[in-house]
Amino acid sequence: MTKIQKEMMALVGACTQEAGDDFLVPSELNEEFNKILTKKFNIFNNDEKEKYDLIIEKNPTDLIKIYEKLNDKGIYITTASSLEDRDLFANLSKLFYIVLPYYYIEENGERKALVFASKEIHPTADIIRHRSDFVENAFYYTTDIHLASFVLPKYIFDNIKDVIRLWN
């Protein structure tokens, strides 16, 4: 994972999740959560608990199992093949109330897609500003980047609006 991808997966999830502190994430994301000055989290790299508040995967796996491992306001973040990954978005939309793609731009200018799926929390409406505004030593992430990363060109939105979920 690149440093930008790490920030955009970890910090978007952590600056949106208000329901709890138990995160199941790949180990290379552990340090990203320390960039948030106003909150500390319980980070797990192995599945040791019954439920989690945030689960991040490098690539999507068993979506039903992920859904079942999340608490009632849980968030799931993973990579998408593109901002128009209709199959992934459709499958997530069968389970989650909110499914929204977002993106980041690598240093070489390449656009990369991620997906935010949640049982209740919305990634922009429910952003926690007293976390996102107090991220220190980030290379890419800011509150404005967080919000803007969910804004899609109309032609992309029109192509996926039937397979994403904007609210519950």
PDB file of C-alpha atoms in Angstrom:
ATOM      1  CA  MET A   1       0.000   0.000   0.000  1.00  0.00           C
ATOM      2  CA  THR A   2       1.174   3.500  -0.753  1.00  0.00           C
ATOM      3  CA  LYS A   3       1.299   6.174   1.934  1.00  0.00           C
ATOM      4  CA  ILE A   4      -1.649   7.954   0.317  1.00  0.00           C
ATOM      5  CA  GLN A   5      -3.761   4.793   0.178  1.00  0.00           C
ATOM      6  CA  LYS A   6      -2.981   4.053   3.833  1.00  0.00           C
ATOM      7  CA  GLU A   7      -4.092   7.522   4.898  1.00  0.00           C
ATOM      8  CA  MET A   8      -7.252   7.484   2.826  1.00  0.00           C
ATOM      9  CA  MET A   9      -8.343   4.086   4.091  1.00  0.00           C
ATOM     10  CA  ALA A  10      -7.494   4.585   7.769  1.00  0.00           C
ATOM     11  CA  LEU A  11      -8.274   8.260   8.293  1.00  0.00           C
ATOM     12  CA  VAL A  12     -11.543   8.367   6.343  1.00  0.00           C
ATOM     13  CA  GLY A  13     -12.786   5.458   8.446  1.00  0.00           C
ATOM     14  CA  ALA A  14     -11.502   6.738  11.785  1.00  0.00           C
ATOM     15  CA  CYS A  15     -12.695  10.302  11.220  1.00  0.00           C
ATOM     16  CA  THR A  16     -16.194   9.078  10.441  1.00  0.00           C
ATOM     17  CA  GLN A  17     -16.728   6.303  12.982  1.00  0.00           C
ATOM     18  CA  GLU A  18     -18.413   7.617  16.119  1.00  0.00           C
ATOM     19  CA  ALA A  19     -19.910   4.401  17.428  1.00  0.00           C
ATOM     20  CA  GLY A  20     -16.828   2.724  18.805  1.00  0.00           C
ATOM     21  CA  ASP A  21     -13.111   2.207  18.963  1.00  0.00           C
ATOM     22  CA  ASP A  22     -12.478  -1.407  17.899  1.00  0.00           C
ATOM     23  CA  PHE A  23     -10.849  -1.578  14.451  1.00  0.00           C
ATOM     24  CA  LEU A  24      -9.791  -4.673  12.492  1.00  0.00           C
ATOM     25  CA  VAL A  25      -7.200  -3.531   9.951  1.00  0.00           C
ATOM     26  CA  PRO A  26      -4.082  -4.672   8.084  1.00  0.00           C
ATOM     27  CA  SER A  27      -0.990  -4.114  10.235  1.00  0.00           C
ATOM     28  CA  GLU A  28       0.519  -1.573   7.836  1.00  0.00           C
ATOM     29  CA  LEU A  29      -2.300   0.827   8.796  1.00  0.00           C
ATOM     30  CA  ASN A  30      -1.585   0.788  12.538  1.00  0.00           C
ATOM     31  CA  GLU A  31       0.500   3.972  12.603  1.00  0.00           C
ATOM     32  CA  GLU A  32      -2.025   5.932  10.538  1.00  0.00           C
ATOM     33  CA  PHE A  33      -4.462   6.045  13.455  1.00  0.00           C
ATOM     34  CA  ASN A  34      -1.832   7.730  15.640  1.00  0.00           C
ATOM     35  CA  LYS A  35      -2.040  10.786  13.368  1.00  0.00           C
ATOM     36  CA  ILE A  36      -5.378  11.653  14.983  1.00  0.00           C
ATOM     37  CA  LEU A  37      -4.488  13.731  18.024  1.00  0.00           C
ATOM     38  CA  THR A  38      -7.896  13.757  19.707  1.00  0.00           C
ATOM     39  CA  LYS A  39      -8.695  10.025  19.881  1.00  0.00           C
ATOM     40  CA  LYS A  40      -7.041   6.667  20.512  1.00  0.00           C
ATOM     41  CA  PHE A  41      -8.384   3.400  19.119  1.00  0.00           C
ATOM     42  CA  ASN A  42      -8.185  -0.317  19.865  1.00  0.00           C
ATOM     43  CA  ILE A  43      -6.428  -1.701  16.795  1.00  0.00           C
ATOM     44  CA  PHE A  44      -6.583  -5.402  15.937  1.00  0.00           C
ATOM     45  CA  ASN A  45      -4.637  -7.022  13.108  1.00  0.00           C
ATOM     46  CA  ASN A  46      -6.105 -10.476  13.709  1.00  0.00           C
ATOM     47  CA  ASP A  47      -9.744 -11.367  14.180  1.00  0.00           C
ATOM     48  CA  GLU A  48      -9.940 -11.671  17.974  1.00  0.00           C
ATOM     49  CA  LYS A  49     -13.346 -10.158  18.791  1.00  0.00           C
ATOM     50  CA  GLU A  50     -16.964 -10.902  18.049  1.00  0.00           C
ATOM     51  CA  LYS A  51     -17.724  -7.426  16.630  1.00  0.00           C
ATOM     52  CA  TYR A  52     -15.804  -4.441  15.275  1.00  0.00           C
ATOM     53  CA  ASP A  53     -16.671  -0.819  14.587  1.00  0.00           C
ATOM     54  CA  LEU A  54     -14.449  -0.494  11.527  1.00  0.00           C
ATOM     55  CA  ILE A  55     -13.028  -3.191   9.261  1.00  0.00           C
ATOM     56  CA  ILE A  56     -10.539  -2.330   6.528  1.00  0.00           C
ATOM     57  CA  GLU A  57      -9.317  -4.841   3.946  1.00  0.00           C
ATOM     58  CA  LYS A  58      -6.776  -4.361   1.169  1.00  0.00           C
ATOM     59  CA  ASN A  59      -9.089  -6.282  -1.167  1.00  0.00           C
ATOM     60  CA  PRO A  60     -12.694  -7.368  -0.706  1.00  0.00           C
ATOM     61  CA  THR A  61     -13.196 -10.886   0.653  1.00  0.00           C
ATOM     62  CA  ASP A  62     -16.282 -12.535   2.164  1.00  0.00           C
ATOM     63  CA  LEU A  63     -18.728  -9.620   2.315  1.00  0.00           C
ATOM     64  CA  ILE A  64     -21.338 -11.504   4.338  1.00  0.00           C
ATOM     65  CA  LYS A  65     -18.767 -12.458   6.974  1.00  0.00           C
ATOM     66  CA  ILE A  66     -17.519  -8.851   7.093  1.00  0.00           C
ATOM     67  CA  TYR A  67     -21.073  -7.574   7.525  1.00  0.00           C
ATOM     68  CA  GLU A  68     -21.713 -10.012  10.380  1.00  0.00           C
ATOM     69  CA  LYS A  69     -18.468  -8.984  12.149  1.00  0.00           C
ATOM     70  CA  LEU A  70     -19.490  -5.302  12.227  1.00  0.00           C
ATOM     71  CA  ASN A  71     -21.519  -3.743  15.026  1.00  0.00           C
ATOM     72  CA  ASP A  72     -24.849  -2.053  14.268  1.00  0.00           C
ATOM     73  CA  LYS A  73     -23.158   1.164  13.051  1.00  0.00           C
ATOM     74  CA  GLY A  74     -20.116  -0.542  11.555  1.00  0.00           C
ATOM     75  CA  ILE A  75     -18.070   0.677   8.615  1.00  0.00           C
ATOM     76  CA  TYR A  76     -16.237  -1.396   5.999  1.00  0.00           C
ATOM     77  CA  ILE A  77     -13.567   0.065   3.706  1.00  0.00           C
ATOM     78  CA  THR A  78     -11.799  -1.738   0.882  1.00  0.00           C
ATOM     79  CA  THR A  79     -10.376  -1.161  -2.577  1.00  0.00           C
ATOM     80  CA  ALA A  80     -12.504  -1.071  -5.712  1.00  0.00           C
ATOM     81  CA  SER A  81     -11.243  -1.823  -9.205  1.00  0.00           C
ATOM     82  CA  SER A  82     -12.532   1.593 -10.306  1.00  0.00           C
ATOM     83  CA  LEU A  83     -15.085   4.237  -9.397  1.00  0.00           C
ATOM     84  CA  GLU A  84     -17.448   2.279 -11.626  1.00  0.00           C
ATOM     85  CA  ASP A  85     -16.988  -1.164 -10.020  1.00  0.00           C
ATOM     86  CA  ARG A  86     -20.668  -2.007 -10.444  1.00  0.00           C
ATOM     87  CA  ASP A  87     -20.391  -5.630  -9.309  1.00  0.00           C
ATOM     88  CA  LEU A  88     -18.713  -4.785  -6.003  1.00  0.00           C
ATOM     89  CA  PHE A  89     -21.061  -1.871  -5.314  1.00  0.00           C
ATOM     90  CA  ALA A  90     -24.135  -3.987  -6.123  1.00  0.00           C
ATOM     91  CA  ASN A  91     -22.984  -6.777  -3.811  1.00  0.00           C
ATOM     92  CA  LEU A  92     -22.259  -4.343  -0.983  1.00  0.00           C
ATOM     93  CA  SER A  93     -25.619  -2.632  -1.520  1.00  0.00           C
ATOM     94  CA  LYS A  94     -27.396  -5.917  -0.809  1.00  0.00           C
ATOM     95  CA  LEU A  95     -25.969  -5.769   2.727  1.00  0.00           C
ATOM     96  CA  PHE A  96     -25.179  -2.175   3.717  1.00  0.00           C
ATOM     97  CA  TYR A  97     -27.377   0.928   3.988  1.00  0.00           C
ATOM     98  CA  ILE A  98     -24.678   3.229   2.664  1.00  0.00           C
ATOM     99  CA  VAL A  99     -22.283   2.284  -0.147  1.00  0.00           C
ATOM    100  CA  LEU A 100     -20.207   5.058  -1.668  1.00  0.00           C
ATOM    101  CA  PRO A 101     -17.072   4.941  -3.783  1.00  0.00           C
ATOM    102  CA  TYR A 102     -14.363   7.477  -3.160  1.00  0.00           C
ATOM    103  CA  TYR A 103     -10.929   8.095  -4.567  1.00  0.00           C
ATOM    104  CA  TYR A 104      -7.481   9.450  -4.044  1.00  0.00           C
ATOM    105  CA  ILE A 105      -4.818  10.594  -6.474  1.00  0.00           C
ATOM    106  CA  GLU A 106      -1.371   9.035  -6.290  1.00  0.00           C
ATOM    107  CA  GLU A 107       1.759  11.145  -6.599  1.00  0.00           C
ATOM    108  CA  ASN A 108       2.070  10.066 -10.255  1.00  0.00           C
ATOM    109  CA  GLY A 109      -1.435  11.451 -10.961  1.00  0.00           C
ATOM    110  CA  GLU A 110      -3.181   8.082 -11.124  1.00  0.00           C
ATOM    111  CA  ARG A 111      -6.691   7.994  -9.655  1.00  0.00           C
ATOM    112  CA  LYS A 112      -7.386   5.022  -7.337  1.00  0.00           C
ATOM    113  CA  ALA A 113     -10.780   3.896  -6.069  1.00  0.00           C
ATOM    114  CA  LEU A 114     -11.906   2.807  -2.613  1.00  0.00           C
ATOM    115  CA  VAL A 115     -15.363   2.022  -1.287  1.00  0.00           C
ATOM    116  CA  PHE A 116     -17.005   3.019   1.989  1.00  0.00           C
ATOM    117  CA  ALA A 117     -19.836   0.747   3.130  1.00  0.00           C
ATOM    118  CA  SER A 118     -21.735   1.302   6.350  1.00  0.00           C
ATOM    119  CA  LYS A 119     -24.679   0.019   8.311  1.00  0.00           C
ATOM    120  CA  GLU A 120     -25.629   3.575   9.320  1.00  0.00           C
ATOM    121  CA  ILE A 121     -22.806   6.153   9.287  1.00  0.00           C
ATOM    122  CA  HIS A 122     -22.489   8.463   6.248  1.00  0.00           C
ATOM    123  CA  PRO A 123     -18.901   9.358   5.251  1.00  0.00           C
ATOM    124  CA  THR A 124     -19.504  13.074   4.698  1.00  0.00           C
ATOM    125  CA  ALA A 125     -22.624  13.914   6.694  1.00  0.00           C
ATOM    126  CA  ASP A 126     -21.221  12.160   9.772  1.00  0.00           C
ATOM    127  CA  ILE A 127     -17.606  13.305   9.562  1.00  0.00           C
ATOM    128  CA  ILE A 128     -16.211  14.037  13.015  1.00  0.00           C
ATOM    129  CA  ARG A 129     -14.537  17.404  12.592  1.00  0.00           C
ATOM    130  CA  HIS A 130     -12.813  17.347  15.976  1.00  0.00           C
ATOM    131  CA  ARG A 131     -10.910  14.344  14.625  1.00  0.00           C
ATOM    132  CA  SER A 132     -10.449  15.224  10.967  1.00  0.00           C
ATOM    133  CA  ASP A 133      -9.296  18.750  11.772  1.00  0.00           C
ATOM    134  CA  PHE A 134      -6.713  17.391  14.233  1.00  0.00           C
ATOM    135  CA  VAL A 135      -4.796  14.987  12.020  1.00  0.00           C
ATOM    136  CA  GLU A 136      -1.073  15.608  12.377  1.00  0.00           C
ATOM    137  CA  ASN A 137       1.781  14.641  10.039  1.00  0.00           C
ATOM    138  CA  ALA A 138      -0.476  13.545   7.193  1.00  0.00           C
ATOM    139  CA  PHE A 139       0.995  13.563   3.712  1.00  0.00           C
ATOM    140  CA  TYR A 140      -2.313  13.723   1.786  1.00  0.00           C
ATOM    141  CA  TYR A 141      -5.360  13.625   4.054  1.00  0.00           C
ATOM    142  CA  THR A 142      -7.183  16.770   5.169  1.00  0.00           C
ATOM    143  CA  THR A 143     -10.809  17.359   6.109  1.00  0.00           C
ATOM    144  CA  ASP A 144     -11.377  18.992   2.714  1.00  0.00           C
ATOM    145  CA  ILE A 145      -9.802  16.035   0.889  1.00  0.00           C
ATOM    146  CA  HIS A 146     -12.002  13.666   2.913  1.00  0.00           C
ATOM    147  CA  LEU A 147     -15.144  15.507   1.828  1.00  0.00           C
ATOM    148  CA  ALA A 148     -14.051  16.067  -1.778  1.00  0.00           C
ATOM    149  CA  SER A 149     -12.990  12.452  -2.328  1.00  0.00           C
ATOM    150  CA  PHE A 150     -16.656  11.404  -2.392  1.00  0.00           C
ATOM    151  CA  VAL A 151     -17.587  13.937  -5.081  1.00  0.00           C
ATOM    152  CA  LEU A 152     -17.872  12.165  -8.422  1.00  0.00           C
ATOM    153  CA  PRO A 153     -18.211  13.484 -11.955  1.00  0.00           C
ATOM    154  CA  LYS A 154     -21.818  13.291 -13.144  1.00  0.00           C
ATOM    155  CA  TYR A 155     -21.094  10.703 -15.851  1.00  0.00           C
ATOM    156  CA  ILE A 156     -19.636   8.326 -13.247  1.00  0.00           C
ATOM    157  CA  PHE A 157     -22.448   8.941 -10.775  1.00  0.00           C
ATOM    158  CA  ASP A 158     -25.050   8.353 -13.506  1.00  0.00           C
ATOM    159  CA  ASN A 159     -23.398   5.028 -14.365  1.00  0.00           C
ATOM    160  CA  ILE A 160     -23.427   3.713 -10.772  1.00  0.00           C
ATOM    161  CA  LYS A 161     -26.393   5.411  -9.102  1.00  0.00           C
ATOM    162  CA  ASP A 162     -28.478   2.234  -9.366  1.00  0.00           C
ATOM    163  CA  VAL A 163     -25.862   0.129  -7.499  1.00  0.00           C
ATOM    164  CA  ILE A 164     -24.739   2.507  -4.731  1.00  0.00           C
ATOM    165  CA  ARG A 165     -26.640   3.597  -1.646  1.00  0.00           C
ATOM    166  CA  LEU A 166     -26.486   7.218  -0.505  1.00  0.00           C
ATOM    167  CA  TRP A 167     -28.472   6.940   2.734  1.00  0.00           C
ATOM    168  CA  ASN A 168     -30.491   4.450   4.748  1.00  0.00           C
TER     169      ASN A 168
END
